[in-house]
Amino acid sequence: MAADPARPIDRNPPEVEAAFEAAPPEMVAEIIDGVLHLHSRPVPRHGRVAFRLGRALGPFDDDPRGWVLLPEPELHLGPKPDKLAPDLAGWRVERMPAFPEEPAISLAPDWVCEVLSPSTERVDRGGKMRIYRRERVGHLWLLNPATQTLEVYRNDGTWWVLLETYEGDARVRAEPFDAVELDLARLWA
């Protein structure tokens, strides 16, 4: 379908794109709703929680019929596009049978996990959740090392539905990875 020549193409402002490209390597750059967001790379505790969760979900990534799980992928989603860097993301193999050759991925994940920190929580719960919902990401996990909580959401097509909030050292089976029991105490250790 050809674009309507009378309608301007909605893109991120050139100065925002230029600032995104020029972001220093010690910063995480994201464009959300046409606005550049820069924040420091995660502290080691944050990174370790994400790493341990990825390792715990390894059986899904090792199964050739399962999932493709990636840490910190660069996602380009939507028409502008929004440029996001979730802590972890996963695609069902049938939706991503081969890795893209480009560094940025434009195929919306089936699952995303954001590890919350004081500097990113507002954006993670705000603009990023709206974009993930718009792009029909099926499941979203918000993991908070400070409060030792895991919030599990499912996209019902219109809204995020909070399925459960798990706390502390609980052992959980959480969608979409409920075939494996996760020991939350191992994440926080």
Protein backbone atom coordinates (compact mmCIF):
# COMPACT_ATOMS: atom_id res chain seq x y z
CA MET A 1 0.00 0.00 0.00
CA ALA A 2 1.50 3.33 -1.05
CA ALA A 3 1.81 6.21 1.38
CA ASP A 4 -0.63 9.07 1.03
CA PRO A 5 1.43 11.92 -0.52
CA ALA A 6 -0.81 14.52 1.15
CA ARG A 7 -0.06 13.11 4.60
CA PRO A 8 3.39 13.83 6.06
CA ILE A 9 5.37 10.81 7.19
CA ASP A 10 5.54 10.73 10.99
CA ARG A 11 9.20 10.32 11.96
CA ASN A 12 11.35 11.17 14.91
CA PRO A 13 12.80 14.69 14.72
CA PRO A 14 16.24 14.68 13.01
CA GLU A 15 17.89 16.24 16.06
CA VAL A 16 16.55 13.42 18.26
CA GLU A 17 17.85 10.78 15.84
CA ALA A 18 21.24 12.54 15.71
CA ALA A 19 21.45 12.67 19.52
CA PHE A 20 20.50 8.97 19.70
CA GLU A 21 23.32 8.08 17.30
CA ALA A 22 25.79 10.29 19.20
CA ALA A 23 24.99 8.88 22.66
CA PRO A 24 28.15 7.94 24.54
CA PRO A 25 28.74 4.19 24.98
CA GLU A 26 28.47 4.43 28.76
CA MET A 27 24.84 5.54 28.38
CA VAL A 28 21.71 3.68 27.27
CA ALA A 29 19.82 5.72 24.67
CA GLU A 30 16.16 5.17 23.85
CA ILE A 31 13.63 7.13 21.81
CA ILE A 32 10.15 6.93 23.30
CA ASP A 33 7.29 8.82 21.68
CA GLY A 34 9.80 10.96 19.77
CA VAL A 35 11.74 11.97 22.91
CA LEU A 36 15.33 10.92 23.62
CA HIS A 37 15.90 9.27 27.00
CA LEU A 38 19.47 8.78 28.22
CA HIS A 39 20.36 6.91 31.35
CA SER A 40 23.48 5.36 32.81
CA ARG A 41 24.29 1.73 32.15
CA PRO A 42 22.82 -0.49 34.87
CA VAL A 43 24.67 -0.99 38.13
CA PRO A 44 26.18 -4.47 38.60
CA ARG A 45 23.31 -5.71 40.82
CA HIS A 46 20.79 -4.84 38.11
CA GLY A 47 22.84 -6.60 35.44
CA ARG A 48 23.34 -9.66 37.60
CA VAL A 49 19.58 -10.03 38.24
CA ALA A 50 18.94 -9.83 34.47
CA PHE A 51 21.75 -12.32 33.77
CA ARG A 52 20.47 -14.78 36.37
CA LEU A 53 16.94 -14.56 35.01
CA GLY A 54 18.23 -15.18 31.49
CA ARG A 55 20.20 -18.17 32.73
CA ALA A 56 17.15 -19.56 34.58
CA LEU A 57 15.14 -19.31 31.35
CA GLY A 58 17.93 -21.02 29.38
CA PRO A 59 15.99 -24.27 28.85
CA PHE A 60 13.50 -22.35 26.69
CA ASP A 61 16.30 -20.85 24.58
CA ASP A 62 18.09 -24.21 24.24
CA ASP A 63 14.99 -25.92 22.82
CA PRO A 64 15.05 -25.46 19.01
CA ARG A 65 11.23 -25.33 19.03
CA GLY A 66 11.12 -22.87 21.93
CA TRP A 67 12.32 -19.33 22.20
CA VAL A 68 15.03 -16.93 21.07
CA LEU A 69 16.07 -14.99 24.20
CA LEU A 70 18.34 -11.95 23.95
CA PRO A 71 19.81 -9.59 26.55
CA GLU A 72 19.44 -5.87 25.84
CA PRO A 73 18.37 -6.07 22.17
CA GLU A 74 17.91 -2.80 20.32
CA LEU A 75 14.27 -2.74 19.23
CA HIS A 76 12.94 -0.37 16.57
CA LEU A 77 9.16 -0.57 16.88
CA GLY A 78 6.41 1.38 15.20
CA PRO A 79 6.41 3.96 12.43
CA LYS A 80 8.73 6.65 13.86
CA PRO A 81 10.26 4.23 15.18
CA ASP A 82 10.42 4.03 18.95
CA LYS A 83 13.89 2.72 19.86
CA LEU A 84 13.95 0.64 23.01
CA ALA A 85 16.51 -1.45 24.88
CA PRO A 86 14.73 -3.86 27.25
CA ASP A 87 16.85 -5.82 29.70
CA LEU A 88 15.66 -9.14 28.21
CA ALA A 89 13.39 -10.01 25.31
CA GLY A 90 12.15 -13.22 23.78
CA TRP A 91 10.57 -14.34 20.53
CA ARG A 92 8.92 -17.66 19.86
CA VAL A 93 11.09 -19.53 17.33
CA GLU A 94 8.22 -19.77 14.83
CA ARG A 95 8.13 -15.94 14.72
CA MET A 96 11.93 -15.52 14.56
CA PRO A 97 13.37 -18.63 12.91
CA ALA A 98 16.62 -16.82 11.99
CA PHE A 99 18.51 -13.92 13.52
CA PRO A 100 18.18 -10.60 11.70
CA GLU A 101 21.35 -9.42 9.99
CA GLU A 102 20.87 -5.83 11.18
CA PRO A 103 21.83 -4.76 14.71
CA ALA A 104 18.32 -3.42 15.43
CA ILE A 105 15.28 -5.68 15.51
CA SER A 106 11.96 -4.42 14.15
CA LEU A 107 9.96 -7.55 15.00
CA ALA A 108 8.15 -7.00 18.31
CA PRO A 109 9.05 -9.62 20.93
CA ASP A 110 6.56 -12.05 22.42
CA TRP A 111 7.93 -11.38 25.92
CA VAL A 112 9.89 -8.53 27.51
CA CYS A 113 11.46 -8.16 30.94
CA GLU A 114 12.43 -4.78 32.34
CA VAL A 115 14.59 -4.76 35.47
CA LEU A 116 13.45 -1.67 37.35
CA SER A 117 15.78 0.88 38.86
CA PRO A 118 15.07 4.29 40.38
CA SER A 119 16.36 6.05 37.24
CA THR A 120 14.27 4.00 34.76
CA GLU A 121 11.11 2.90 36.57
CA ARG A 122 8.94 5.85 35.46
CA VAL A 123 9.79 5.31 31.78
CA ASP A 124 9.59 1.50 32.05
CA ARG A 125 6.09 1.73 33.59
CA GLY A 126 4.98 4.57 31.34
CA GLY A 127 6.00 5.01 27.72
CA LYS A 128 7.68 1.65 27.30
CA MET A 129 4.68 -0.30 28.61
CA ARG A 130 2.40 1.65 26.23
CA ILE A 131 4.67 0.89 23.27
CA TYR A 132 4.94 -2.80 24.13
CA ARG A 133 1.14 -2.97 24.39
CA ARG A 134 0.67 -1.12 21.09
CA GLU A 135 3.10 -3.52 19.39
CA ARG A 136 1.22 -6.52 20.84
CA VAL A 137 4.02 -7.91 22.99
CA GLY A 138 2.21 -10.82 24.65
CA HIS A 139 3.84 -10.79 28.10
CA LEU A 140 5.76 -8.26 30.18
CA TRP A 141 7.68 -8.88 33.38
CA LEU A 142 8.78 -6.05 35.68
CA LEU A 143 11.52 -7.25 38.00
CA ASN A 144 12.49 -5.01 40.93
CA PRO A 145 15.70 -5.99 42.78
CA ALA A 146 15.21 -3.28 45.44
CA THR A 147 11.79 -4.58 46.53
CA GLN A 148 12.47 -8.16 45.41
CA THR A 149 9.29 -8.37 43.37
CA LEU A 150 8.30 -9.81 40.01
CA GLU A 151 5.17 -8.43 38.34
CA VAL A 152 3.79 -10.61 35.53
CA TYR A 153 1.53 -9.02 32.90
CA ARG A 154 -0.38 -10.40 29.91
CA ASN A 155 -1.50 -8.25 26.99
CA ASP A 156 -5.22 -8.88 26.41
CA GLY A 157 -5.17 -6.89 23.14
CA THR A 158 -6.37 -3.69 24.78
CA TRP A 159 -4.80 -3.50 28.24
CA TRP A 160 -2.07 -5.01 30.35
CA VAL A 161 -3.58 -7.47 32.80
CA LEU A 162 -1.56 -7.97 35.98
CA LEU A 163 -1.60 -11.73 36.51
CA GLU A 164 0.41 -11.82 39.73
CA THR A 165 3.02 -10.07 41.83
CA TYR A 166 5.55 -12.45 43.38
CA GLU A 167 7.74 -11.41 46.29
CA GLY A 168 10.94 -12.32 48.08
CA ASP A 169 12.10 -15.91 47.91
CA ALA A 170 8.96 -17.34 46.25
CA ARG A 171 9.22 -20.23 43.83
CA VAL A 172 7.03 -19.32 40.86
CA ARG A 173 5.69 -20.52 37.54
CA ALA A 174 5.02 -17.40 35.52
CA GLU A 175 3.56 -17.01 32.02
CA PRO A 176 4.81 -17.55 29.39
CA PHE A 177 7.58 -19.64 30.96
CA ASP A 178 5.40 -21.49 33.47
CA ALA A 179 6.78 -24.89 32.42
CA VAL A 180 9.82 -24.12 34.60
CA GLU A 181 9.78 -23.16 38.26
CA LEU A 182 11.82 -20.04 39.02
CA ASP A 183 13.44 -19.60 42.41
CA LEU A 184 13.32 -15.84 42.95
CA ALA A 185 15.80 -16.09 45.84
CA ARG A 186 18.46 -17.07 43.25
CA LEU A 187 17.83 -13.84 41.36
CA TRP A 188 18.37 -11.60 44.37
CA ALA A 189 21.39 -13.49 45.84
